Structures are given as structure tokens and as C-alpha cells.
Short mmCIF file of C-alpha atoms and ligand atoms in Angstrom, two decimals:
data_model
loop_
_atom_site.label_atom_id
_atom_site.label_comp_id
_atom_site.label_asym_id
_atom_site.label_seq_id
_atom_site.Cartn_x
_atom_site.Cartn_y
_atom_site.Cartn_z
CA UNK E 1 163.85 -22.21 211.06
CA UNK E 2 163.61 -25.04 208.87
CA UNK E 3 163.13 -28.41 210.26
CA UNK E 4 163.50 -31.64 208.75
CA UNK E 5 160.49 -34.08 209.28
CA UNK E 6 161.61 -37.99 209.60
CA UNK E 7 158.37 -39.34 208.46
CA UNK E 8 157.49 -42.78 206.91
CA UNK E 9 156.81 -42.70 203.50
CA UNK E 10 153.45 -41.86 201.88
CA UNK E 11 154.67 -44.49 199.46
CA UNK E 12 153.09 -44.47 196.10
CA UNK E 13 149.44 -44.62 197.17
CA UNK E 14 148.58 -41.13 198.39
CA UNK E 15 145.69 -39.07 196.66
CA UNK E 16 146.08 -34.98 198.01
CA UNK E 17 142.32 -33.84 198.63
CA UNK E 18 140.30 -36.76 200.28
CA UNK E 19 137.49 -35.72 201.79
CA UNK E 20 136.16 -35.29 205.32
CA UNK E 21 134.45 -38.39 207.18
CA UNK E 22 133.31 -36.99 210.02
CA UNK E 23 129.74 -37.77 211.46
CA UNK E 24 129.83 -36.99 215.03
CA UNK E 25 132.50 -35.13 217.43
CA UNK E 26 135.59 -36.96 217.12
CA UNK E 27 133.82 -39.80 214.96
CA UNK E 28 134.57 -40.88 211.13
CA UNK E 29 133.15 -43.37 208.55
CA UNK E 30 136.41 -44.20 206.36
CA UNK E 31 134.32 -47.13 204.44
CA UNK E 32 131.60 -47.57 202.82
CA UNK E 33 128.11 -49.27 203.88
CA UNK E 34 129.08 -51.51 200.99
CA UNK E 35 132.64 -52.13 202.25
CA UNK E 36 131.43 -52.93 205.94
CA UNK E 37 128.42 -54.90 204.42
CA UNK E 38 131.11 -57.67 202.31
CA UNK E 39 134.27 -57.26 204.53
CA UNK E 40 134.65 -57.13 208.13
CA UNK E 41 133.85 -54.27 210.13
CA UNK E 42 136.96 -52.62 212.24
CA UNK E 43 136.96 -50.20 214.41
CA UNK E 44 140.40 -48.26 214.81
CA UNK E 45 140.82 -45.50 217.60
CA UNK E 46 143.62 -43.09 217.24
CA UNK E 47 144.49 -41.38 220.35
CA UNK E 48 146.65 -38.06 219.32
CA UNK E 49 149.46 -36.81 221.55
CA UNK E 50 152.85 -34.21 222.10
CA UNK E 51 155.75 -35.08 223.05
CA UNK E 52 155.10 -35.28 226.84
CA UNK E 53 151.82 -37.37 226.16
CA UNK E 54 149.25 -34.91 226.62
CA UNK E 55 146.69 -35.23 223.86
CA UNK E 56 146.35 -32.53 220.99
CA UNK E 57 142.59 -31.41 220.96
CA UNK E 58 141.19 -31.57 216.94
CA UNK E 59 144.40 -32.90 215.52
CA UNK E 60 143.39 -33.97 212.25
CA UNK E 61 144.05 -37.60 210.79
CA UNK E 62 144.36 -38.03 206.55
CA UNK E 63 143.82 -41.93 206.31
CA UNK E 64 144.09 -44.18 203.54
CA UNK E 65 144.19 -47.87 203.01
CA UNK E 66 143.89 -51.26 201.45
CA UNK E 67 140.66 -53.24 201.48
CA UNK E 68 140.07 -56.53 203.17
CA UNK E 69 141.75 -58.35 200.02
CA UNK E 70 144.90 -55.55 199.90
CA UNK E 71 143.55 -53.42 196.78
CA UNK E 72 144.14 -49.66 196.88
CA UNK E 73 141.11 -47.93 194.96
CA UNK E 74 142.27 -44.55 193.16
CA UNK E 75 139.67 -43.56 190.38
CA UNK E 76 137.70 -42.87 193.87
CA UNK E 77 137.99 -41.73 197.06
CA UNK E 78 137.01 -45.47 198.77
CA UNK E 79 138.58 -45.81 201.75
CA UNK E 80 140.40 -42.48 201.96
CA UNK E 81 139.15 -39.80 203.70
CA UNK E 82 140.06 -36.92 206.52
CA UNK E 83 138.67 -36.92 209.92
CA UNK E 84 139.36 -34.83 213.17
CA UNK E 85 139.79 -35.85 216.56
CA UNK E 86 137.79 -34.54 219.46
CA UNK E 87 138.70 -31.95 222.94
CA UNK E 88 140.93 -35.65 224.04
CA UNK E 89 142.62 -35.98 221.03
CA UNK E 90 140.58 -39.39 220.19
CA UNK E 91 139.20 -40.09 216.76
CA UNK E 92 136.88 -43.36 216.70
CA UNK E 93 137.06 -44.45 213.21
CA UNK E 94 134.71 -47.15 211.84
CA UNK E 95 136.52 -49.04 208.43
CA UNK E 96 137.59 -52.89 207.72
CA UNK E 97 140.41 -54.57 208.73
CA UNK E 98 142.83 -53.64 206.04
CA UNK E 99 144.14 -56.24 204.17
CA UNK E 100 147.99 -57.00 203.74
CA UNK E 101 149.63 -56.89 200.32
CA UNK E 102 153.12 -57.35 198.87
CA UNK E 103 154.35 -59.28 202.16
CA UNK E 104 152.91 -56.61 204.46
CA UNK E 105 150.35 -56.74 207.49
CA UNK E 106 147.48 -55.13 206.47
CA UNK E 107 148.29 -51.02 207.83
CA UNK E 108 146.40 -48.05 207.69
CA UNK E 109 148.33 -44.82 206.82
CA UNK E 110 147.54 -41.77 208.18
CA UNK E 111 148.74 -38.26 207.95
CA UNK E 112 148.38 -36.80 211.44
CA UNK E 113 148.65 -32.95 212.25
CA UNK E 114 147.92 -31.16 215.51
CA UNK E 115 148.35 -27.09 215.41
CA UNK E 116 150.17 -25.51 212.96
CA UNK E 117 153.06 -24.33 213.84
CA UNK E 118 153.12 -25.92 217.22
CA UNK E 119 153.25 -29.94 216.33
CA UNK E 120 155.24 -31.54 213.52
CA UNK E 121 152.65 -33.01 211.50
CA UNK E 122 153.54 -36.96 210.82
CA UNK E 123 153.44 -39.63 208.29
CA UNK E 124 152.31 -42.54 209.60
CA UNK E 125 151.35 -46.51 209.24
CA UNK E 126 149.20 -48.02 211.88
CA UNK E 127 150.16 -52.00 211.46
CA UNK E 128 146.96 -54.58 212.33
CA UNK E 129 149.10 -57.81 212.51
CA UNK E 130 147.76 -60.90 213.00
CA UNK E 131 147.44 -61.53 216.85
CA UNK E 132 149.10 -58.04 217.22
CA UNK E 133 152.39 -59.93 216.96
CA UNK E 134 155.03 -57.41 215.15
CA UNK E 135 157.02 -60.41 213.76
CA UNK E 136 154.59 -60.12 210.62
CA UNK E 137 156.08 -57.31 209.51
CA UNK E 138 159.52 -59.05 209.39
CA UNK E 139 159.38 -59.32 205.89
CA UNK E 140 158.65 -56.00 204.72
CA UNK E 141 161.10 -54.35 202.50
CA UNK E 142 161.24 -51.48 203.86
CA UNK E 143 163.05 -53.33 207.15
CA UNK E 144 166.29 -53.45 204.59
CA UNK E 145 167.11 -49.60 205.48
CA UNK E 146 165.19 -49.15 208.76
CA UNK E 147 164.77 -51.42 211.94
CA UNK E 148 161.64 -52.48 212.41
CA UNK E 149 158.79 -50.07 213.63
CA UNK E 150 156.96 -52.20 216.46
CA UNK E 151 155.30 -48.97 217.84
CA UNK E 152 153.29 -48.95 214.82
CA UNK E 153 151.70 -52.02 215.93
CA UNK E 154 147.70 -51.52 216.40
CA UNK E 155 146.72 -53.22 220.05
CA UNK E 156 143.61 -54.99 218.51
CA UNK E 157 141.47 -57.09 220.32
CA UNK E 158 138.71 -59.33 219.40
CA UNK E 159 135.06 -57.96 220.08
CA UNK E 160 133.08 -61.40 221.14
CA UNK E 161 129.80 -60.11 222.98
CA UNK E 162 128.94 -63.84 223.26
CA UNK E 163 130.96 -66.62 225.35
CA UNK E 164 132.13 -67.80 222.19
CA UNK E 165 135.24 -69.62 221.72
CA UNK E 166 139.03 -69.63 221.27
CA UNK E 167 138.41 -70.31 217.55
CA UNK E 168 136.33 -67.33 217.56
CA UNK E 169 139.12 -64.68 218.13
CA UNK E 170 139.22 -62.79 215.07
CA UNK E 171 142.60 -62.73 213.56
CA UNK E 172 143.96 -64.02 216.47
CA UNK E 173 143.28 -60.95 218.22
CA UNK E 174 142.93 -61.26 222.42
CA UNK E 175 139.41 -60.46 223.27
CA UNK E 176 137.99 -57.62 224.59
CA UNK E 177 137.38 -58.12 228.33
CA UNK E 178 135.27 -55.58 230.47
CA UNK E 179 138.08 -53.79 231.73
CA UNK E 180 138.07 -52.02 228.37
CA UNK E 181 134.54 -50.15 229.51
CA UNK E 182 135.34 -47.02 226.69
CA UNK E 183 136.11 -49.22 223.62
CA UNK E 184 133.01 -51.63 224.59
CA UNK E 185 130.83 -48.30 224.65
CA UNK E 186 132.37 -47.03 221.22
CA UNK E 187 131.43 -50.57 219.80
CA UNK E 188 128.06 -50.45 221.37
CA UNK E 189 127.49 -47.00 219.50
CA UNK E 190 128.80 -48.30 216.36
CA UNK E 191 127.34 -50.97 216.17
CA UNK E 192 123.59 -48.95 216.82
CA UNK E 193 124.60 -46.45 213.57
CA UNK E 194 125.22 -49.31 211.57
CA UNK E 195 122.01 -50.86 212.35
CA UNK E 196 120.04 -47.43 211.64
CA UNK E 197 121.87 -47.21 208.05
CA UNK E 198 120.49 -51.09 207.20
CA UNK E 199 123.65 -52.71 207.89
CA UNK E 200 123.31 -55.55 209.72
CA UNK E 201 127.02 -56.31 210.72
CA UNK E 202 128.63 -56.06 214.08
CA UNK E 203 132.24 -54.90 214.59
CA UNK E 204 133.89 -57.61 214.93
CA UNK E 205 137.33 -56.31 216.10
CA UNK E 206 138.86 -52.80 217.57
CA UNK E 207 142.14 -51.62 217.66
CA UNK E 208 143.44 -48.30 219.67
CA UNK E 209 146.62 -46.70 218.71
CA UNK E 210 148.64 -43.69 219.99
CA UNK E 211 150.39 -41.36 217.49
CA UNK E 212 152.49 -38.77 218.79
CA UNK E 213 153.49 -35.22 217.83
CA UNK E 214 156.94 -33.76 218.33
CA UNK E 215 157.09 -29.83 218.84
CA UNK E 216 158.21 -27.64 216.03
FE1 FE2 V 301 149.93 -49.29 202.19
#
């Protein structure tokens, strides 16, 4: 039976045929050393599930987005690339915080599919608002013909491993207490491949997201 997909748009910025990013079990590199060298280093975790919330093992993700400054690269595949999730459905994916453009947040967009002919695939934006507050995204045009998407809010927080500041928070992002013991440990490992590759950067932010399947 044919089934009608309600997806977001890929909008006008999609390239078919990115390729894969993947450097470890359920870990990707969407940008490059130069990228996380000159803008700053975000880490974005996509947690992949069904319809009842269970998570879809190896779903993959097709992600694209905007630098820091909001420029979409096509002549290349910067900041584009595939990735697939691990045996929980999680995908760690080290990139910078996308930039906003045209009176939008900063978003990555992802395609997301889980097994054929089991999960809908999606088409997807993953919104990194300033101080994860979905009021930002107010403005956007595409709010003329559709409400709002809050869900597509990113929960970011701030990674401070010092007792730094308020004024510290990065984009106004809450920090990253120790109750977050996982995303810590993903930032810890990040931050020791960055290191090995010669760039000497620290994540500086992380963000976790759910994207769910429906059933065909
Ligand atoms: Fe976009």
C-alpha cells in the first residue's frame, strides 16, 4: 500500500550522495578539523526511536547544515555527510553549532531511516536555539502554514569542565551537571580524538535529541 510521508521539507539545500562519517560504532565526524579548529565545536546526539519509544538499532541519519556564520557549502560535501547509529539507536555526532540564517535558529537537517520496510523514514530539522528556548523560531516562515515544531528543539547544554561562570554558558545553554554521566563521557572521548588529530579545541556545548519513526 502506498503511504503518504508528512515530512518537513528538504528545502532547497539537499545534495543526494553525501558520504559516510562514521569513525567508530555509532560515532560520526560531520565537520571538518578545519571547521572545529575556527568555529565552535558541538556535539549533537541523536537518539533513534518507533513509535512506542523503543530505539531502532543502525537507523541511519543523512545530515546537512549551515556553518557557524549560516553558509550552506555545495561545490563540496562540507558539512554533509551520512552516519549510522549503534545496537541503542544513538549516533554521537561531533560538528559546530550551526549557524542561523534567513531569521532561523541555526538547525541541523537530517534524513533519518530505520529498516526498510518496517519504519517510515523522516525528514527532519533538529533546532539549536539560543538557551533551547523555541520562541526563536517564531519568526520562521515556514510557521505561516504550520504551527510551530517545538519538538524539534535540541536540549543543549553548556559543557563548562571548570567552575566558570554564568557568563560562560555558551549560547545561553544550561550547563551540563553530573547527572548527565553518558554525555560527560561522550565529551570526554571527543574531546581525546580531537586532541590526537592536532586539534586543540574542547566541545564546548552538547545537545541530545530524539527522532522518532512511525511504522509503515
Ligand atoms: Fe537549513
Amino acid at each position: 500500500m502506498l503511504k503518504t510521508v508528512t515530512n518537513a521539507l528538504k528545502g532547497p539545500f539537499y545534495v543526494l550522495g553525501a558520504p559516510s562519517r562514521q569513525v567508530d560504532q555509532g560515532k560520526a565526524v560531520l565537520a571538518s578539523p578545519e571547521d572545529l579548529k575556527t568555529s565552535d565545536p558541538f556535539l549533537l546526539v541523536l537518539e533513534v526511536k518507533d513509535a512506542k519509544g523503543d530505539p531502532i538499532p543502525f537507523a541511519e541519519v543523512d545530515l546537512w547544515q549551515a556553518t557557524s556564520t549560516g553558509e550552506y557549502f555545495f561545490a563540496s560535501w562540507r558539512l554533509r555527510g551520512r552516519a549510522l547509529a549503534d545496537a541503542a539507536g544513538r549516533v554521537e555526532v561531533l560538528t559546530v553549532r550551526p549557524g542561523g540564517y534567513a531569521g532561523r535558529p541555526g538547525h541541523v537537517h537530517a534524513v533519518v531511516s530505520g529498516v526498510a520496510g518496517v519504519h517510515v523514514p523522516v525528514t527532519t530539522q533538529a533546532y539549536v536555539c539560543p538557551g533551547n528556548r523555541a520562541e526563536s523560531m517564531s519568526t520562521e516562515v515556514a510557521n505561516i502554514w504550520r504551527s510551530r515544531r517545538d519538538r524539534n528543539v535540541v536540549r543543549c547544554w553548556t559543557v563548562a569542565p571548570d567552575a566558570s561562570g554564568p557568563e560562560k554558558l555558551h549560547f545561553g545553554f544550561p550547563r551540563l551537571s553530573a547527572e548527565h554521566a553518558d554525555l560527560r563521557e561522550s565529551v570526554g572521548w571527543w574531546g581525546a580524538r580531537m586532541a590526537e588529530r592536532g586539534i586543540e579545541r574542547d566541545v564546548v556545548a552538547v545537545g541530545e535529541h530524539v527522532v522518532r519513526l512511525s511504522s509503515c
